[in-house]
Amino acid sequence: MSTDTELLKVNDKIELIEAGLIREEEISEEEAKELDRLADETRKNGIPWEKLKAELGL
């Protein structure tokens, strides 16, 4: 087995472990509705590239 293949397998295992360590947080129904609304708005209107770059500090 090549070193690259071994590294990929180890990396995959690390990602699985990290995913298991991330704690899920519960949100209220009101918060979920607001997030859904924002997601719908973003899908419909998108985000201007310049605004996104500014928010990300790029």
XYZ file of C-alpha atoms in Angstrom:
58
model
C 0.000 0.000 0.000
C 1.437 3.371 -0.942
C 2.100 6.107 1.556
C -0.486 8.339 -0.171
C -3.155 5.664 0.193
C -2.276 5.143 3.841
C -2.409 8.882 4.497
C -5.815 9.143 2.830
C -7.156 6.314 5.001
C -5.782 7.917 8.163
C -7.207 11.279 7.132
C -10.621 9.698 6.531
C -10.525 8.135 10.003
C -9.543 11.460 11.581
C -12.450 13.187 9.837
C -14.860 10.552 11.157
C -13.516 10.966 14.680
C -13.751 14.769 14.469
C -17.306 14.543 13.145
C -18.236 12.431 16.137
C -16.763 14.983 18.531
C -18.773 17.908 17.187
C -21.637 18.420 19.570
C -25.006 19.102 18.063
C -26.837 22.058 19.477
C -30.547 22.250 19.679
C -32.251 25.319 18.301
C -35.736 26.556 18.891
C -38.472 26.190 16.311
C -38.372 29.979 15.851
C -34.618 29.884 15.134
C -35.106 27.014 12.682
C -37.802 28.954 10.823
C -35.547 32.029 10.617
C -32.657 29.941 9.288
C -34.972 28.377 6.691
C -36.186 31.833 5.673
C -32.622 33.109 5.305
C -31.617 30.021 3.324
C -34.589 30.498 0.965
C -33.772 34.173 0.523
C -30.144 33.356 -0.234
C -31.112 30.673 -2.760
C -33.476 33.070 -4.517
C -31.343 36.206 -4.463
C -27.854 34.897 -3.954
C -25.150 36.905 -2.271
C -23.238 39.513 -4.240
C -19.641 38.364 -4.646
C -18.207 41.641 -3.364
C -20.339 41.497 -0.190
C -19.333 37.896 0.429
C -15.636 38.711 -0.027
C -15.980 41.639 2.375
C -17.693 39.495 5.007
C -15.020 36.817 4.661
C -12.256 39.406 4.784
C -10.914 38.533 1.338
